[in-house]
Each structure stands twice: as C-alpha cells, then as structure tokens.
Short mmCIF file of C-alpha atoms and ligand atoms in Angstrom, two decimals:
data_model
loop_
_atom_site.label_atom_id
_atom_site.label_comp_id
_atom_site.label_asym_id
_atom_site.label_seq_id
_atom_site.Cartn_x
_atom_site.Cartn_y
_atom_site.Cartn_z
CA MET I 1 -10.29 57.90 151.65
CA GLN I 2 -13.58 59.60 152.42
CA LEU I 3 -14.79 61.45 155.49
CA LEU I 4 -18.27 62.95 155.69
CA LEU I 5 -19.09 65.58 158.30
CA LYS I 6 -22.82 65.89 158.81
CA ASN I 7 -25.24 68.09 160.76
CA ILE I 8 -22.73 70.98 160.76
CA HIS I 9 -24.39 73.86 162.60
CA HIS I 10 -22.54 76.49 160.48
CA LEU I 11 -20.12 75.66 157.65
CA VAL I 12 -18.05 78.83 157.59
CA GLN I 13 -16.12 80.59 154.81
CA ILE I 14 -17.42 78.67 151.84
CA GLU I 15 -16.56 79.52 148.23
CA GLU I 16 -18.97 78.09 145.67
CA ASN I 17 -17.00 79.05 142.61
CA LYS I 18 -13.41 79.95 141.81
CA PRO I 19 -11.25 80.68 144.87
CA ALA I 20 -10.89 84.40 145.52
CA LYS I 21 -7.51 86.09 145.35
CA TRP I 22 -8.28 87.91 148.59
CA ILE I 23 -11.16 89.75 150.23
CA ALA I 24 -10.84 93.51 150.61
CA GLY I 25 -12.51 96.60 152.03
CA LYS I 26 -16.24 96.42 152.74
CA ASP I 27 -16.44 92.86 151.38
CA MET I 28 -14.49 91.74 154.42
CA ALA I 29 -17.61 92.24 156.54
CA THR I 30 -19.34 89.38 154.71
CA LEU I 31 -18.67 85.73 155.35
CA SER I 32 -20.36 82.97 153.34
CA ILE I 33 -21.94 80.42 155.63
CA ILE I 34 -24.20 77.39 155.11
CA GLU I 35 -26.38 76.51 158.07
CA ASN I 36 -27.19 72.86 158.73
CA ALA I 37 -24.62 71.62 156.26
CA TYR I 38 -22.55 68.62 155.27
CA LEU I 39 -18.93 68.54 154.12
CA LEU I 40 -17.36 65.68 152.20
CA LEU I 41 -13.59 65.23 152.29
CA GLU I 42 -11.92 62.85 149.88
CA ASP I 43 -8.25 61.94 149.40
CA GLY I 44 -7.10 64.92 151.43
CA LEU I 45 -9.22 67.43 149.53
CA ILE I 46 -12.58 69.11 149.91
CA ALA I 47 -14.81 67.12 147.56
CA ASP I 48 -18.25 68.61 148.17
CA PHE I 49 -20.49 70.49 150.60
CA GLY I 50 -24.06 71.75 150.80
CA LYS I 51 -27.28 71.73 152.79
CA MET I 52 -28.06 68.62 154.88
CA GLU I 53 -31.07 67.79 152.70
CA ASN I 54 -28.62 67.00 149.88
CA CYS I 55 -26.20 65.06 152.06
CA PRO I 56 -24.74 61.93 150.42
CA THR I 57 -25.69 58.67 152.11
CA ASP I 58 -22.93 56.38 150.90
CA ALA I 59 -19.81 57.87 152.53
CA ARG I 60 -17.37 55.43 154.16
CA GLU I 61 -16.60 57.28 157.38
CA VAL I 62 -19.14 59.64 158.93
CA LEU I 63 -18.70 62.19 161.71
CA ASP I 64 -21.84 63.69 163.21
CA VAL I 65 -20.88 67.19 164.41
CA CYS I 66 -24.33 68.29 165.53
CA GLY I 67 -24.29 71.74 167.16
CA LYS I 68 -20.69 72.44 166.13
CA MET I 69 -19.23 74.67 163.46
CA VAL I 70 -16.64 73.88 160.81
CA PHE I 71 -14.08 76.42 159.62
CA PRO I 72 -11.13 76.28 157.23
CA CYS I 73 -7.95 76.22 159.33
CA TRP I 74 -6.29 79.52 160.15
CA CYS I 75 -3.43 80.57 157.88
CA ASP I 76 -0.81 82.18 160.14
CA SER I 77 1.37 84.07 157.66
CA HIS I 78 3.92 85.56 160.07
CA THR I 79 5.83 83.69 162.80
CA HIS I 80 9.34 83.29 164.16
CA LEU I 81 8.70 79.77 165.40
CA VAL I 82 12.33 78.63 165.55
CA PHE I 83 13.91 80.04 168.69
CA ALA I 84 16.06 78.64 171.45
CA ALA I 85 14.87 80.31 174.63
CA THR I 86 12.14 82.41 176.14
CA ARG I 87 12.83 85.97 177.41
CA GLU I 88 11.06 86.37 180.75
CA GLN I 89 13.73 88.73 182.09
CA GLU I 90 12.79 91.30 179.42
CA PHE I 91 9.14 90.80 180.31
CA ARG I 92 10.03 91.71 183.91
CA ASP I 93 12.16 94.67 182.72
CA ARG I 94 9.18 96.05 180.77
CA ILE I 95 6.93 95.68 183.80
CA GLN I 96 9.47 97.80 185.66
CA GLY I 97 9.46 100.54 183.03
CA LEU I 98 11.87 99.77 180.19
CA THR I 99 10.46 99.86 176.68
CA TYR I 100 10.88 97.16 174.02
CA GLN I 101 13.12 99.52 172.03
CA GLU I 102 15.28 100.41 175.04
CA ILE I 103 15.85 96.72 175.71
CA ALA I 104 16.86 96.22 172.06
CA GLU I 105 19.25 99.20 172.18
CA ARG I 106 20.99 97.68 175.24
CA GLY I 107 21.84 94.53 173.28
CA GLY I 108 18.88 92.54 174.60
CA GLY I 109 15.96 91.62 172.38
CA ILE I 110 16.79 89.94 169.11
CA LEU I 111 20.53 89.84 169.91
CA ASN I 112 19.73 88.04 173.15
CA SER I 113 17.75 85.41 171.22
CA ALA I 114 20.55 85.11 168.64
CA ARG I 115 23.14 84.35 171.33
CA ARG I 116 20.99 81.54 172.68
CA LEU I 117 20.19 80.14 169.27
CA GLN I 118 23.82 80.10 168.17
CA GLU I 119 24.53 77.78 171.13
CA SER I 120 21.71 75.39 170.26
CA SER I 121 21.91 72.32 168.08
CA GLU I 122 19.74 71.73 165.04
CA GLU I 123 18.25 68.75 166.88
CA GLU I 124 17.19 70.85 169.89
CA LEU I 125 15.65 73.50 167.66
CA LEU I 126 13.82 70.87 165.66
CA GLN I 127 12.31 69.38 168.81
CA SER I 128 11.18 72.69 170.36
CA THR I 129 9.77 73.97 167.07
CA TRP I 130 7.93 70.69 166.54
CA GLU I 131 6.26 71.18 169.92
CA ARG I 132 5.24 74.73 168.97
CA LEU I 133 3.77 73.42 165.73
CA GLN I 134 1.60 70.97 167.71
CA GLU I 135 0.56 73.83 169.97
CA ILE I 136 -0.52 76.15 167.14
CA LYS I 137 -2.33 73.29 165.43
CA SER I 138 -4.41 72.82 168.58
CA PHE I 139 -5.64 76.42 168.13
CA GLY I 140 -6.79 75.58 164.59
CA THR I 141 -3.78 76.67 162.52
CA GLY I 142 -3.23 74.57 159.39
CA ALA I 143 -0.65 76.63 157.51
CA VAL I 144 2.19 78.71 158.86
CA GLU I 145 5.04 80.88 157.67
CA ILE I 146 8.26 80.52 159.68
CA LYS I 147 11.11 83.04 159.55
CA SER I 148 14.79 82.71 160.34
CA GLY I 149 16.34 85.78 161.95
CA TYR I 150 17.63 84.59 165.31
CA GLY I 151 20.82 83.21 163.79
CA LEU I 152 22.52 86.36 162.47
CA THR I 153 25.58 84.36 161.36
CA PHE I 154 25.95 82.37 158.16
CA GLU I 155 25.93 79.04 160.05
CA SER I 156 23.05 79.84 162.36
CA GLU I 157 20.74 81.38 159.77
CA LEU I 158 21.22 78.25 157.68
CA LYS I 159 20.68 76.10 160.76
CA ILE I 160 17.26 77.66 161.29
CA LEU I 161 16.23 77.29 157.67
CA ARG I 162 17.34 73.64 157.67
CA VAL I 163 15.10 73.06 160.67
CA VAL I 164 12.20 74.61 158.73
CA GLN I 165 13.05 72.50 155.69
CA LYS I 166 12.89 69.32 157.82
CA LEU I 167 9.58 70.41 159.35
CA LYS I 168 8.15 70.98 155.87
CA LYS I 169 8.79 67.30 155.21
CA THR I 170 7.69 65.87 158.54
CA SER I 171 4.79 68.06 159.68
CA ASP I 172 1.30 67.77 158.26
CA LEU I 173 0.91 71.57 158.40
CA THR I 174 1.65 73.53 155.24
CA ILE I 175 4.81 75.53 155.93
CA LYS I 176 6.49 78.43 154.10
CA ALA I 177 10.04 79.52 154.97
CA THR I 178 11.28 83.10 155.05
CA PHE I 179 14.90 84.23 155.27
CA LEU I 180 15.19 87.09 157.77
CA GLY I 181 18.97 87.45 158.04
CA ALA I 182 18.38 91.23 158.28
CA HIS I 183 16.57 91.10 161.62
CA ALA I 184 19.17 93.00 163.69
CA ILE I 185 22.73 94.21 163.26
CA PRO I 186 24.95 91.81 165.25
CA LEU I 187 27.25 93.47 167.83
CA LYS I 188 30.31 92.45 165.82
CA TYR I 189 29.07 94.68 162.96
CA LYS I 190 27.91 97.58 165.14
CA ASP I 191 30.32 99.97 163.40
CA ASN I 192 30.18 98.22 160.06
CA ARG I 193 26.53 97.94 159.05
CA LYS I 194 27.46 97.61 155.40
CA GLY I 195 29.64 94.62 156.25
CA TYR I 196 26.63 92.80 157.70
CA VAL I 197 24.33 93.65 154.80
CA ASP I 198 27.11 92.44 152.47
CA LEU I 199 27.19 89.16 154.39
CA VAL I 200 23.40 88.78 154.07
CA VAL I 201 23.33 89.63 150.37
CA GLU I 202 26.59 88.15 149.12
CA LYS I 203 27.07 85.07 151.28
CA MET I 204 23.91 83.95 153.07
CA LEU I 205 21.39 84.64 150.32
CA PRO I 206 23.11 82.80 147.42
CA THR I 207 23.62 79.67 149.55
CA ILE I 208 20.03 79.76 150.78
CA ALA I 209 18.74 80.12 147.23
CA GLU I 210 21.03 77.38 145.94
CA GLU I 211 19.88 74.95 148.63
CA ASP I 212 16.28 76.07 148.15
CA LEU I 213 15.94 76.84 151.85
CA ALA I 214 13.54 79.80 151.61
CA ASP I 215 10.37 80.85 149.85
CA TYR I 216 10.54 84.53 150.83
CA ILE I 217 12.89 87.22 152.10
CA ASP I 218 12.22 89.59 154.99
CA VAL I 219 13.92 92.65 156.52
CA PHE I 220 13.14 94.43 159.79
CA CYS I 221 12.86 97.96 158.37
CA GLU I 222 12.91 100.15 161.46
CA LYS I 223 15.04 102.75 163.27
CA VAL I 224 16.42 100.10 165.66
CA ALA I 225 17.17 97.74 162.76
CA PHE I 226 17.62 98.39 159.00
CA THR I 227 17.21 101.52 156.87
CA VAL I 228 14.98 101.78 153.82
CA ALA I 229 18.04 101.81 151.54
CA GLU I 230 19.37 98.64 153.17
CA THR I 231 15.89 97.06 152.91
CA GLU I 232 15.74 97.92 149.21
CA ARG I 233 19.14 96.41 148.55
CA ILE I 234 18.13 93.17 150.26
CA MET I 235 14.73 93.02 148.51
CA GLU I 236 16.44 93.50 145.15
CA ALA I 237 19.00 90.79 145.85
CA GLY I 238 16.18 88.46 146.94
CA ALA I 239 14.09 89.22 143.84
CA LYS I 240 17.02 88.30 141.58
CA LEU I 241 17.00 84.85 143.18
CA GLY I 242 13.23 84.49 142.95
CA LEU I 243 12.40 85.35 146.56
CA ARG I 244 9.52 87.77 147.03
CA ALA I 245 9.63 90.06 150.04
CA LYS I 246 7.55 90.04 153.21
CA ILE I 247 8.70 93.08 155.15
CA HIS I 248 8.56 93.99 158.86
CA THR I 249 7.81 97.70 158.75
CA ASN I 250 6.03 100.55 160.53
CA GLN I 251 6.13 98.85 163.93
CA PHE I 252 7.33 102.04 165.63
CA ASN I 253 8.10 104.54 162.85
CA SER I 254 6.93 105.63 159.41
CA MET I 255 10.12 105.92 157.42
CA GLY I 256 9.33 104.86 153.86
CA GLY I 257 9.27 101.09 154.31
CA ILE I 258 5.74 100.75 152.91
CA GLU I 259 6.41 102.71 149.72
CA ALA I 260 9.66 100.80 149.13
CA SER I 261 7.99 97.43 149.72
CA VAL I 262 5.11 98.22 147.36
CA ALA I 263 7.56 99.45 144.71
CA HIS I 264 9.36 96.10 144.99
CA ASN I 265 6.10 94.16 144.72
CA ALA I 266 6.38 92.72 148.22
CA LEU I 267 3.92 89.95 149.03
CA SER I 268 3.13 91.52 152.39
CA VAL I 269 4.02 94.35 154.74
CA ASP I 270 3.67 93.34 158.35
CA HIS I 271 3.07 95.14 161.69
CA LEU I 272 1.83 98.64 160.59
CA GLU I 273 1.12 99.84 164.14
CA VAL I 274 2.14 103.30 162.89
CA LEU I 275 0.62 104.12 159.51
CA ASN I 276 -0.22 107.43 157.87
CA ASP I 277 -2.65 108.35 155.07
CA ALA I 278 0.05 108.49 152.38
CA GLU I 279 1.12 104.96 153.30
CA ILE I 280 -2.48 103.74 153.12
CA ALA I 281 -2.69 105.34 149.66
CA ALA I 282 0.54 103.61 148.62
CA LEU I 283 -1.01 100.24 149.48
CA GLN I 284 -4.09 100.88 147.33
CA ASN I 285 -3.94 99.14 143.95
CA SER I 286 -0.89 97.15 145.02
CA LYS I 287 -0.48 93.38 145.26
CA THR I 288 0.92 93.70 148.78
CA MET I 289 -1.10 92.30 151.67
CA PRO I 290 -1.15 94.52 154.78
CA THR I 291 -0.67 92.06 157.65
CA LEU I 292 -1.59 93.06 161.19
CA LEU I 293 -0.08 91.44 164.28
CA PRO I 294 -2.08 92.86 167.20
CA SER I 295 -0.65 90.52 169.83
CA ALA I 296 2.72 92.31 169.44
CA PRO I 297 1.54 95.74 170.71
CA PHE I 298 -0.60 93.92 173.26
CA PHE I 299 2.34 92.03 174.74
CA ILE I 300 4.85 94.89 174.71
CA ASN I 301 2.08 97.20 175.95
CA ASP I 302 2.41 99.70 173.11
CA GLU I 303 -0.59 101.99 172.78
CA HIS I 304 -0.50 101.93 168.97
CA TYR I 305 -2.54 99.38 167.06
CA PRO I 306 -2.84 99.43 163.26
CA PRO I 307 -5.68 101.66 162.00
CA ALA I 308 -7.68 98.72 160.67
CA ARG I 309 -10.96 100.62 160.15
CA LYS I 310 -9.27 103.34 158.14
CA MET I 311 -7.54 100.73 156.02
CA LEU I 312 -10.80 98.90 155.37
CA GLN I 313 -12.50 102.16 154.46
CA ALA I 314 -9.73 102.72 151.94
CA GLY I 315 -10.67 99.39 150.35
CA LEU I 316 -7.58 97.49 151.46
CA PRO I 317 -7.51 93.77 152.26
CA LEU I 318 -6.15 92.87 155.71
CA ALA I 319 -4.51 89.71 156.98
CA LEU I 320 -4.06 88.77 160.63
CA ALA I 321 -1.17 86.69 161.96
CA THR I 322 0.33 85.85 165.36
CA ASP I 323 4.01 86.90 165.00
CA TYR I 324 4.81 84.06 167.46
CA ASN I 325 8.31 84.87 168.77
CA PRO I 326 10.08 85.03 172.15
CA GLY I 327 10.37 88.84 172.27
CA SER I 328 7.23 90.69 171.23
CA THR I 329 4.67 87.83 171.07
CA PRO I 330 5.28 84.57 172.88
CA SER I 331 1.97 83.17 171.65
CA GLY I 332 0.73 81.36 168.57
CA ASN I 333 -2.92 81.62 169.53
CA MET I 334 -4.84 82.69 166.40
CA PRO I 335 -8.24 82.89 168.16
CA PHE I 336 -6.72 85.36 170.61
CA VAL I 337 -5.39 87.41 167.67
CA LEU I 338 -8.98 87.56 166.38
CA SER I 339 -10.14 88.76 169.81
CA LEU I 340 -7.55 91.54 169.80
CA ALA I 341 -8.47 92.48 166.22
CA CYS I 342 -12.09 92.93 167.32
CA ILE I 343 -11.44 94.59 170.68
CA LYS I 344 -8.43 96.77 169.89
CA MET I 345 -8.90 97.49 166.18
CA ARG I 346 -12.70 97.34 166.00
CA MET I 347 -12.75 94.71 163.29
CA LEU I 348 -15.99 92.76 163.03
CA PRO I 349 -15.74 89.01 163.69
CA GLU I 350 -16.46 88.41 159.98
CA GLU I 351 -13.61 90.74 159.01
CA ALA I 352 -11.25 89.06 161.45
CA ILE I 353 -12.15 85.59 160.14
CA ASN I 354 -11.58 86.64 156.51
CA ALA I 355 -8.26 88.17 157.56
CA ALA I 356 -7.14 85.00 159.34
CA THR I 357 -8.15 82.56 156.60
CA ILE I 358 -8.25 83.53 152.92
CA ASN I 359 -6.17 86.70 153.29
CA GLY I 360 -3.59 84.90 155.43
CA ALA I 361 -3.42 82.27 152.69
CA TYR I 362 -2.74 85.02 150.12
CA ALA I 363 0.13 86.31 152.28
CA MET I 364 1.77 82.87 151.79
CA GLU I 365 0.63 82.48 148.13
CA LEU I 366 -1.60 79.59 149.24
CA GLN I 367 -4.98 81.08 148.30
CA LYS I 368 -5.54 78.48 145.58
CA GLU I 369 -5.16 75.58 148.00
CA LEU I 370 -6.11 76.82 151.47
CA GLY I 371 -8.06 79.49 153.36
CA SER I 372 -11.64 78.56 152.51
CA ILE I 373 -14.09 75.69 152.13
CA CYS I 374 -13.88 75.34 148.35
CA ARG I 375 -14.09 72.21 146.20
CA GLY I 376 -10.58 71.04 145.29
CA LYS I 377 -8.85 72.89 148.12
CA LYS I 378 -6.88 71.00 150.76
CA ALA I 379 -9.02 69.52 153.53
CA ASN I 380 -7.51 71.54 156.39
CA ILE I 381 -10.43 72.31 158.66
CA PHE I 382 -11.32 72.56 162.32
CA ILE I 383 -14.43 71.63 164.23
CA THR I 384 -15.47 73.87 167.11
CA LYS I 385 -17.04 72.98 170.41
CA PRO I 386 -20.84 73.46 170.30
CA ILE I 387 -21.40 77.21 169.69
CA ASP I 388 -24.25 79.32 168.32
CA SER I 389 -22.54 82.19 166.57
CA ILE I 390 -19.25 82.81 164.80
CA SER I 391 -18.74 85.81 167.10
CA ARG I 392 -18.22 83.38 169.99
CA ILE I 393 -14.68 82.69 168.72
CA PRO I 394 -13.31 86.24 169.28
CA TYR I 395 -15.73 86.86 172.13
CA SER I 396 -14.39 84.01 174.26
CA PHE I 397 -10.93 85.53 174.45
CA GLY I 398 -8.31 83.24 175.92
CA SER I 399 -10.46 80.12 175.48
CA ASN I 400 -9.79 77.54 172.87
CA LEU I 401 -13.09 76.59 171.25
CA VAL I 402 -11.35 74.41 168.67
CA GLU I 403 -12.32 70.82 169.44
CA GLU I 404 -10.75 68.92 166.58
CA VAL I 405 -8.37 69.76 163.75
CA ILE I 406 -8.40 67.81 160.50
CA ILE I 407 -5.37 68.25 158.27
CA GLY I 408 -5.34 66.81 154.78
CA GLY I 409 -8.63 65.05 155.47
CA LYS I 410 -7.20 63.08 158.41
CA ASN I 411 -8.59 63.53 161.87
CA LYS I 412 -6.13 61.34 163.74
CA SER I 413 -2.52 62.35 163.38
O1 NIG F 511 8.00 90.85 164.57
N1 NIG F 511 10.07 93.33 165.25
C1 NIG F 511 10.83 92.50 164.83
N2 NIG F 511 10.80 91.17 165.03
C2 NIG F 511 9.88 90.47 165.88
C3 NIG F 511 10.28 90.46 167.29
C4 NIG F 511 11.68 90.11 167.53
C5 NIG F 511 12.07 89.92 168.96
O2 NIG F 511 11.82 90.79 169.81
O3 NIG F 511 12.67 88.87 169.22
C6 NIG F 511 8.49 91.02 165.68
O4 NIG F 511 7.88 91.61 166.56
FE1 FE F 512 7.74 89.40 163.30
#
C-alpha cells in the first residue's frame, strides 16, 4: 500500500541518515525541515521524501496537502490514561485555597482515584481509556506510555495493566506499559509502609513480569509518597525482572531521587519542577532522559516549572509529555504542552518540537521506529491545517491545528 503526500509546505523533523538516539543541549534549537516537499509512505513505513521537484509520479494514492505542514506524530512518554473518574471536587478545593499536597495528605488525590478504580470493571476502564486514546490521537499523538498506579491492590494494579495490554493489541497507536504500584501508600498500610512495598516487590511485580504486563517500572519518589530507599528497592527488583525505571521525582522536593535514578540507569526521570545544580550535573553523561510535564504545575497552579534553559545550557536532552491523569493534569493535549514549554519555560518552538518527538520516543525506547521523518521508520504522521510557520503550533495555544492523523500509513481508521 502506497500513499504519496505532495506539495507539503514544510516537512518537519526529517532525518536523512541514521536515526538519532536523542537531541540534546544547543542542538535542540535546530529542526531539520524540507520546504515544498513530498513524502512517500509504503506498507506502513516511511519509504522516501524530498523536494517536490524529485516527487515520484507513479504512486497509487496521492494526497495534495498544499499549504499544510507534515510532522511526525508526538510521542507522549508519560501518562496515567487508565482512570475511573474525574476529580472536579479537588479542583474546586484548590480554587478555594487547598494545595495539591494538602489534598493528598487528607486521603484525597491518588487514594481517591484508587477507590473509584477498584470499583470499576475492566470493561468500563477499557471503554473510557479507548475514548481517551482517540482524543489524544486527534491532537497528533501516535505513541503513548500508560502507567498503572490507581489500583494500589494486587487485583486492581493487574486490572489496569490488562486493560493496557488489550489496548496494545486493539489500538493503532504504539503503546508502552509502566507498572506504578508505588504511586501512593494505601490507607490500609499507613502504619506499615514496608508491608506495602513488600506487596509491590514480592507479589505484584513477579506476576506482572510473568504475564509480561509491563515494559517499565515507576515509583512516585516524593515526601508525600515513597522515600529514596524505597524507590531504590523497587527499581532494583524491577531491574532483576528486566524492567527499566521511569521515575516520578522532584515534583515538589529535591531529596535524592535523581541521583538514585541515574545510578540505576533509569530510562527517564519525570516532573523535575524542583531541580538544583547538583541534580543537573548528575544527569550529565547519563542515559536518563529528563522529562518535563509543564501542564502539571499549570493545572495545580504551582509556581515552579522545570529550569529548562539551565538544563539545555548544561547540554542535557529534554523530553516533553502530558502526564494525562485525573489529579494534576486532566489533559492529553500535546500542542498545549508545547505552548506551556515555550511560555513558561522559555523553550524555543524548535526545542519543544524536538522534545515532543524524537526525545519522547527515546523515553519509550522507540527512537529507532518513531519520532522523526526517517526512511524505514513507522509512518505515524500528522498533517496540519494551513499554517506558515512551525511556531504557529505553540503560539495558537488551546487550538488544535492538527487536521489529519495518519498512523501506520493509513489515513482512515
Ligand atoms: O504525575 N505525581 C504523581 N502522580 C501524578 C498525579 C497523580 C494524581 O494526582 O492522581 C502526576 O502528577
Ligand atoms: Fe505522572
């Protein structure tokens, strides 16, 4: 099956040669673009691209996208897409003065979501998550990581991961699953933290590994959640079963989560709203992708955003993701994340696009198959509405300029 896109105003994020591992530091300000281009998709893959003057003339199906741009789909490397209920009451409580952490300490927050999820059937969760997948696809997302973490019991954590496993088979999006049993200490274990970590490590994890239900392991390393020592124990247990870590850390406090994650060769450290110079240094020369989630501080109205400019100056790569979840970010809108990255963290549009494509792919170990327009990569692309500059995407905050999404070379699914 062939599909030829012609008269592309800008073909964005092309890689002529070998796919990059990631893009870091000052290189993030550069984006490779072909103006007035064609793109040939064949059997679900990117077959060829170039200037219009070299456009093939014998393609079977042709789409004239005159005036529009073509991008590789966003790679959203951090979401909690499986949840049972929204949390508007906490939204109202924050408007009236409570903080996100105070709500969590009162047994709201994650524990609130866990109660609702435990009451939901696998079928209900499958349906609501399917709808969220369609929603994020409409914003241009073609690959997504989905975490458990609202189960907090053996049965319910497995229930979430089974939903993700089914979605991997039925959805056209590329999906990675992460086990986040250590998201919060359940009330039942309030005075027995070790008992809960034992349950995660000794009971949940072996079953999940045996049934091949997860690609990665995550821990919420934070004062309101798990300590560094507990995080290390869980990362080590995961590593023994072949699960690399993607760690929630430095959302509110610097407490050693970065250093521990780097030492355990974590694939990513995510949030980083609070980050000091020593932690930036610890990330240098590591294989760990710093992943920023600016819609979380936006939604909970926290004044701290990750120090993106400082991190780029230090030569680090950055990824951007939505963190779609019912508590801190009820949104899977990647273009809006790019807007926040530019407005609140002073990232250039080019830097934000690199962070949301190739670097997001790295944070899911998908950089060889997704994240750029490169021959042989999967044909997951989106076509914009007619626009004149790539900056229009973050500039038009709240709008969806994605007109059509093509996954695996197919534009009608
Ligand atoms: O990444 N911070 C930890 N976990 C989620 C939010 C969880 C919730 O509030 O439900 C996050 O922001
Ligand atoms: Fe998260």
